[in-house]
């Protein structure tokens, strides 16, 4: 089986190939799941170091979690065939490398909502499985790396990063990543060059930034893997609304992990990952030349 890493390297090598209309092969669940798993294991910044060392805490959490499972089994009179099907499905999720995808889609929002209780500044939301560190460093005004024939409505995204008193944060950094116009992320789908639509943009000495990109498309959870199988067996839909991902940081401030959505877009009110917040919905204006522009300001709180 070709790994997605191979596919990404291949795509990067092929950048000199003649430009044609983007013809992206649908990423299989196994491709995107395996890359998301590999990426999670190698991204130490988000490792769980330190968790799991307090016996009383582990006892309380494990007891509560298992108790909730037992309660579901009892309340719903879960049968042996259902128990064995669930066991097989859980094995499939692991073997397909889909735990990061599944957990970020169905569980992360609850963890984020707890973390948000103690936060001020720009509202956060989930990180998701498709962040990659160490992307190209740019300074404002910046254009995200894109294919010569990148499809999608051009978007000029501007704003300012301030602190909670309204003072500019000089040299704030916006690490941004997004899906393309087909809803696919570089690094997690074949045929997209490494680093496409990803960048780390440094704002100016007043915290102002201007980033040129394209509007992403909604994201569909791969339907051919175990996560997709559960979604379809339950009669749910597999979509997230179109979004930009951002990590906004500056020395001395808590990094904001967030996403920005688009007013009027599909699935805004039914995000499978339940990660939309009303403060995070952009409403870009048409400039007239086929492109759009929008301003969004970020507020960082001190560490
Ligand atoms: C995504 O693009 C995403 O942002 C999340 C949270 C989960 C799956 C895919
Ligand atoms: Fe995403």
Coordinates of N, CA, C and O in Angstrom, one line a residue, residues 159-264:
X159 N -6.6 41.6 9.4 CA -7.0 42.0 10.8 C -5.8 42.4 11.6 O -4.7 42.7 11.1
X160 N -6.1 42.5 12.9 CA -5.0 42.9 13.9 C -5.1 42.0 15.1 O -6.2 41.6 15.5
X161 N -3.9 41.7 15.6 CA -3.8 41.0 16.9 C -3.5 42.0 18.0 O -2.6 42.7 18.0
X162 N -4.4 42.0 19.0 CA -4.2 42.9 20.2 C -4.3 42.0 21.4 O -4.6 40.8 21.4
X163 N -3.9 42.7 22.6 CA -4.1 42.0 23.8 C -5.5 42.3 24.4 O -6.3 43.0 23.8
X164 N -5.8 41.9 25.6 CA -7.1 42.1 26.2 C -7.4 43.5 26.5 O -8.5 43.9 26.8
X165 N -6.4 44.4 26.5 CA -6.6 45.8 26.8 C -6.8 46.6 25.5 O -7.0 47.8 25.5
X166 N -6.6 45.9 24.3 CA -6.7 46.5 23.0 C -5.4 47.0 22.5 O -5.4 47.5 21.4
X167 N -4.3 46.8 23.2 CA -3.0 47.2 22.7 C -2.5 46.2 21.7 O -2.7 45.0 21.8
X168 N -1.9 46.7 20.6 CA -1.4 45.8 19.5 C -0.3 44.9 20.1 O 0.4 45.2 21.0
X169 N -0.3 43.7 19.6 CA 0.7 42.7 19.9 C 1.7 42.6 18.7 O 1.3 42.0 17.7
X170 N 2.8 43.3 18.8 CA 3.7 43.3 17.7 C 4.3 41.9 17.4 O 4.5 41.2 18.3
X171 N 4.4 41.6 16.1 CA 5.0 40.4 15.7 C 4.3 39.1 16.1 O 4.9 38.1 16.2
X172 N 3.0 39.2 16.3 CA 2.2 38.0 16.5 C 2.3 37.1 15.3 O 2.5 37.5 14.2
X173 N 2.1 35.8 15.6 CA 2.3 34.8 14.5 C 0.9 34.1 14.3 O 0.3 33.6 15.2
X174 N 0.5 34.0 13.0 CA -0.7 33.2 12.7 C -0.3 32.0 11.9 O 0.2 32.1 10.7
X175 N -0.4 30.8 12.5 CA -0.2 29.6 11.8 C -1.5 29.1 11.2 O -2.5 28.9 12.0
X176 N -1.6 29.1 9.9 CA -2.9 28.9 9.3 C -2.9 27.6 8.4 O -1.8 27.4 7.7
X177 N -3.9 26.9 8.4 CA -4.0 25.7 7.4 C -5.5 25.5 7.1 O -6.4 25.8 7.9
X178 N -5.7 25.0 5.9 CA -7.1 24.9 5.4 C -7.2 23.8 4.4 O -6.2 23.4 3.8
X179 N -8.4 23.4 4.1 CA -8.7 22.5 3.0 C -8.7 23.3 1.7 O -8.9 24.5 1.7
X180 N -8.6 22.6 0.6 CA -8.7 23.2 -0.8 C -10.1 23.3 -1.2 O -11.1 23.1 -0.4
X181 N -10.4 23.6 -2.5 CA -11.7 23.8 -2.9 C -12.5 22.5 -3.1 O -13.7 22.5 -3.4
X182 N -11.8 21.4 -2.9 CA -12.4 20.1 -2.9 C -12.6 19.5 -1.5 O -13.0 18.4 -1.3
X183 N -12.1 20.3 -0.5 CA -12.3 19.9 0.9 C -11.1 19.0 1.3 O -11.3 18.3 2.4
X184 N -10.0 19.0 0.6 CA -8.9 18.1 1.0 C -7.7 18.9 1.6 O -7.4 20.0 1.1
X185 N -7.0 18.3 2.5 CA -5.9 19.0 3.2 C -4.6 18.4 2.6 O -4.4 17.2 2.5
X186 N -3.6 19.3 2.3 CA -2.3 18.8 1.9 C -1.7 18.0 3.1 O -1.9 18.3 4.3
X187 N -1.0 16.9 2.8 CA -0.4 16.1 3.8 C -1.3 14.9 4.2 O -0.9 14.0 4.8
X188 N -2.6 15.0 3.8 CA -3.6 14.0 4.2 C -4.4 13.5 3.0 O -5.4 12.9 3.2
X189 N -4.0 13.9 1.8 CA -4.6 13.4 0.6 C -3.6 13.3 -0.5 O -2.6 14.1 -0.5
X190 N -3.7 12.4 -1.4 CA -2.7 12.2 -2.5 C -2.8 13.4 -3.4 O -3.9 14.1 -3.5
X191 N -1.8 13.6 -4.2 CA -1.8 14.6 -5.3 C -1.8 16.0 -4.9 O -1.9 16.9 -5.8
X192 N -1.7 16.4 -3.6 CA -1.6 17.8 -3.3 C -0.2 18.0 -2.8 O 0.3 17.3 -2.0
X193 N 0.5 19.1 -3.3 CA 1.9 19.3 -2.9 C 2.0 19.5 -1.4 O 1.1 20.1 -0.8
X194 N 3.1 19.1 -0.9 CA 3.4 19.3 0.6 C 3.3 20.8 0.9 O 3.8 21.6 0.1
X195 N 2.7 21.1 2.0 CA 2.6 22.5 2.4 C 1.6 23.4 1.7 O 1.4 24.6 2.0
X196 N 0.8 22.8 0.8 CA -0.2 23.6 0.1 C -1.3 24.1 1.0 O -1.8 23.4 1.9
X197 N -1.6 25.4 0.9 CA -2.6 26.1 1.7 C -2.3 26.0 3.2 O -3.2 25.9 4.1
X198 N -1.0 26.0 3.5 CA -0.5 26.1 4.9 C 0.6 27.1 5.0 O 1.4 27.2 4.1
X199 N 0.6 27.9 6.1 CA 1.7 28.9 6.3 C 1.7 29.5 7.7 O 0.7 29.4 8.4
X200 N 2.9 30.0 8.0 CA 3.1 30.6 9.4 C 3.4 32.1 9.1 O 4.5 32.4 8.7
X201 N 2.4 32.9 9.4 CA 2.5 34.3 8.9 C 2.8 35.2 10.2 O 2.1 35.2 11.1
X202 N 3.9 36.0 10.1 CA 4.2 37.0 11.1 C 3.6 38.3 10.8 O 3.7 38.8 9.7
X203 N 2.8 38.8 11.8 CA 2.2 40.1 11.6 C 3.2 41.3 11.8 O 4.3 41.0 12.1
X204 N 2.8 42.5 11.5 CA 3.7 43.6 11.6 C 3.9 44.1 13.0 O 3.3 43.5 13.9
X205 N 4.6 45.2 13.2 CA 4.9 45.7 14.5 C 3.7 46.3 15.2 O 3.7 46.7 16.4
X206 N 2.5 46.4 14.5 CA 1.3 46.8 15.1 C 0.3 45.6 15.2 O -0.9 45.8 15.5
X207 N 0.8 44.4 14.9 CA -0.1 43.2 15.0 C -1.0 43.1 13.8 O -1.9 42.2 13.8
X208 N -0.8 43.9 12.8 CA -1.6 43.8 11.6 C -1.2 42.7 10.7 O 0.0 42.5 10.5
X209 N -2.1 42.0 10.0 CA -1.8 41.0 9.1 C -2.7 41.1 7.9 O -3.8 41.6 8.0
X210 N -2.2 40.6 6.8 CA -3.0 40.4 5.6 C -2.6 39.1 4.9 O -1.4 39.0 4.5
X211 N -3.5 38.2 4.7 CA -3.2 36.9 4.2 C -4.1 36.6 3.0 O -5.3 36.7 3.1
X212 N -3.5 36.3 1.8 CA -4.3 36.0 0.6 C -4.3 34.5 0.5 O -3.3 33.8 0.6
X213 N -5.5 34.0 0.3 CA -5.7 32.6 0.1 C -7.0 32.3 -0.7 O -7.3 33.2 -1.5
X214 N -7.5 31.2 -0.6 CA -8.8 30.9 -1.3 C -9.8 30.4 -0.3 O -9.4 30.0 0.8
X215 N -11.1 30.5 -0.6 CA -12.1 30.0 0.3 C -12.1 28.5 0.3 O -12.2 27.9 -0.8
X216 N -12.0 27.8 1.4 CA -12.0 26.4 1.4 C -13.4 25.8 1.2 O -14.4 26.6 1.3
X217 N -13.5 24.6 0.9 CA -14.8 23.9 0.7 C -15.1 23.2 2.0 O -14.2 22.9 2.8
X218 N -16.4 22.8 2.2 CA -16.7 21.9 3.4 C -15.9 20.7 3.4 O -15.4 20.2 2.3
X219 N -15.7 20.1 4.5 CA -14.9 18.9 4.7 C -15.8 17.7 5.0 O -16.7 17.8 5.8
X220 N -15.5 16.6 4.3 CA -16.3 15.4 4.5 C -15.4 14.3 5.2 O -14.4 14.0 4.7
X221 N -15.9 13.8 6.3 CA -15.2 12.7 6.9 C -15.2 11.5 5.9 O -16.2 11.2 5.3
X222 N -14.0 10.9 5.7 CA -13.9 9.8 4.7 C -15.0 8.8 5.0 O -15.2 8.3 6.1
X223 N -15.7 8.4 3.9 CA -16.9 7.5 4.1 C -16.5 6.1 4.0 O -17.3 5.2 4.3
X224 N -15.3 5.8 3.5 CA -14.9 4.4 3.3 C -14.2 3.7 4.5 O -13.8 2.6 4.4
X225 N -14.1 4.4 5.6 CA -13.4 3.8 6.8 C -14.4 3.5 7.9 O -15.6 3.8 7.7
X226 N -13.9 3.1 9.0 CA -14.8 2.7 10.1 C -15.6 3.9 10.7 O -16.7 3.8 11.1
X227 N -15.0 5.1 10.7 CA -15.7 6.3 11.2 C -16.8 6.6 10.3 O -18.0 6.9 10.8
X228 N -16.6 6.6 9.0 CA -17.6 6.8 8.0 C -18.7 5.7 8.1 O -19.9 6.0 7.9
X229 N -18.3 4.5 8.4 CA -19.3 3.4 8.5 C -20.2 3.7 9.6 O -21.4 3.4 9.5
X230 N -19.7 4.1 10.8 CA -20.6 4.4 11.9 C -21.5 5.6 11.5 O -22.7 5.5 11.8
X231 N -21.0 6.6 10.9 CA -21.8 7.8 10.5 C -23.0 7.3 9.6 O -24.1 7.7 9.8
X232 N -22.7 6.5 8.6 CA -23.7 6.1 7.7 C -24.7 5.1 8.4 O -25.9 5.2 8.2
X233 N -24.1 4.2 9.2 CA -25.0 3.2 9.9 C -26.0 3.9 10.8 O -27.1 3.5 11.1
X234 N -25.6 5.1 11.4 CA -26.4 5.8 12.3 C -27.3 6.8 11.6 O -28.1 7.5 12.2
X235 N -27.1 7.0 10.3 CA -28.0 7.9 9.5 C -27.6 9.3 9.7 O -28.4 10.2 9.5
X236 N -26.3 9.6 10.1 CA -25.9 11.0 10.3 C -25.3 11.5 8.9 O -25.1 10.7 8.0
X237 N -24.9 12.8 8.9 CA -24.1 13.2 7.7 C -22.7 13.4 8.1 O -22.4 13.7 9.3
X238 N -21.8 13.3 7.2 CA -20.3 13.3 7.5 C -19.6 14.6 7.3 O -18.4 14.6 7.1
X239 N -20.3 15.7 7.3 CA -19.7 17.0 6.9 C -19.4 18.0 8.0 O -20.1 18.1 9.0
X240 N -18.3 18.7 7.7 CA -18.0 19.9 8.5 C -18.1 21.1 7.6 O -17.8 21.0 6.4
X241 N -18.6 22.2 8.1 CA -18.7 23.4 7.3 C -17.3 23.9 6.9 O -16.3 23.6 7.6
X242 N -17.2 24.6 5.8 CA -15.9 25.2 5.3 C -15.3 26.0 6.5 O -16.0 26.7 7.2
X243 N -14.0 25.9 6.6 CA -13.3 26.6 7.7 C -11.8 26.8 7.5 O -11.2 26.0 6.7
X244 N -11.3 27.9 8.1 CA -9.9 28.1 8.2 C -9.4 27.7 9.6 O -10.1 28.0 10.5
X245 N -8.3 27.0 9.7 CA -7.7 26.7 11.0 C -6.7 27.7 11.3 O -5.9 28.1 10.5
X246 N -6.6 28.1 12.6 CA -5.5 29.1 13.0 C -5.0 28.8 14.4 O -5.8 28.4 15.3
X247 N -3.7 28.9 14.5 CA -3.0 29.0 15.8 C -2.5 30.4 15.9 O -1.6 30.8 15.1
X248 N -2.9 31.3 16.8 CA -2.5 32.6 16.9 C -1.6 32.7 18.2 O -2.2 32.5 19.3
X249 N -0.4 33.1 18.0 CA 0.5 33.1 19.2 C 1.4 34.3 19.2 O 1.6 35.0 18.2
X250 N 2.0 34.6 20.4 CA 3.0 35.6 20.6 C 3.7 35.3 21.9 O 3.0 34.8 22.8
X251 N 5.0 35.6 22.1 CA 5.7 35.3 23.3 C 4.9 36.0 24.5 O 4.6 37.2 24.4
X252 N 4.7 35.3 25.6 CA 4.0 35.9 26.7 C 2.5 35.7 26.7 O 1.9 36.1 27.7
X253 N 2.0 35.2 25.7 CA 0.5 35.1 25.5 C 0.1 33.6 25.4 O 0.9 32.8 24.8
X254 N -1.1 33.3 25.8 CA -1.6 31.9 25.5 C -2.0 31.8 24.0 O -2.7 32.7 23.5
X255 N -1.5 30.7 23.4 CA -1.8 30.5 22.0 C -3.3 30.2 21.8 O -3.9 29.4 22.5
X256 N -4.0 30.9 20.9 CA -5.4 30.7 20.6 C -5.4 29.6 19.5 O -4.8 29.8 18.4
X257 N -6.1 28.6 19.7 CA -6.4 27.5 18.7 C -7.8 27.7 18.3 O -8.7 27.6 19.1
X258 N -8.0 28.1 17.0 CA -9.4 28.3 16.6 C -9.7 28.0 15.1 O -8.8 27.5 14.4
X259 N -10.9 28.2 14.7 CA -11.3 28.0 13.3 C -12.2 29.2 13.0 O -13.0 29.6 13.8
X260 N -12.2 29.6 11.7 CA -13.2 30.6 11.2 C -14.0 30.0 10.1 O -13.5 29.3 9.2
X261 N -15.3 30.3 10.2 CA -16.3 29.7 9.3 C -16.8 30.8 8.4 O -16.5 31.9 8.5
X262 N -17.8 30.4 7.5 CA -18.3 31.4 6.5 C -19.8 31.5 6.5 O -20.5 30.5 6.4
X263 N -20.3 32.7 6.8 CA -21.7 32.9 6.8 C -22.4 32.4 5.6 O -21.9 32.6 4.5
X264 N -23.5 31.8 5.8 CA -24.3 31.3 4.6 C -23.8 29.9 4.1 O -24.4 29.4 3.2

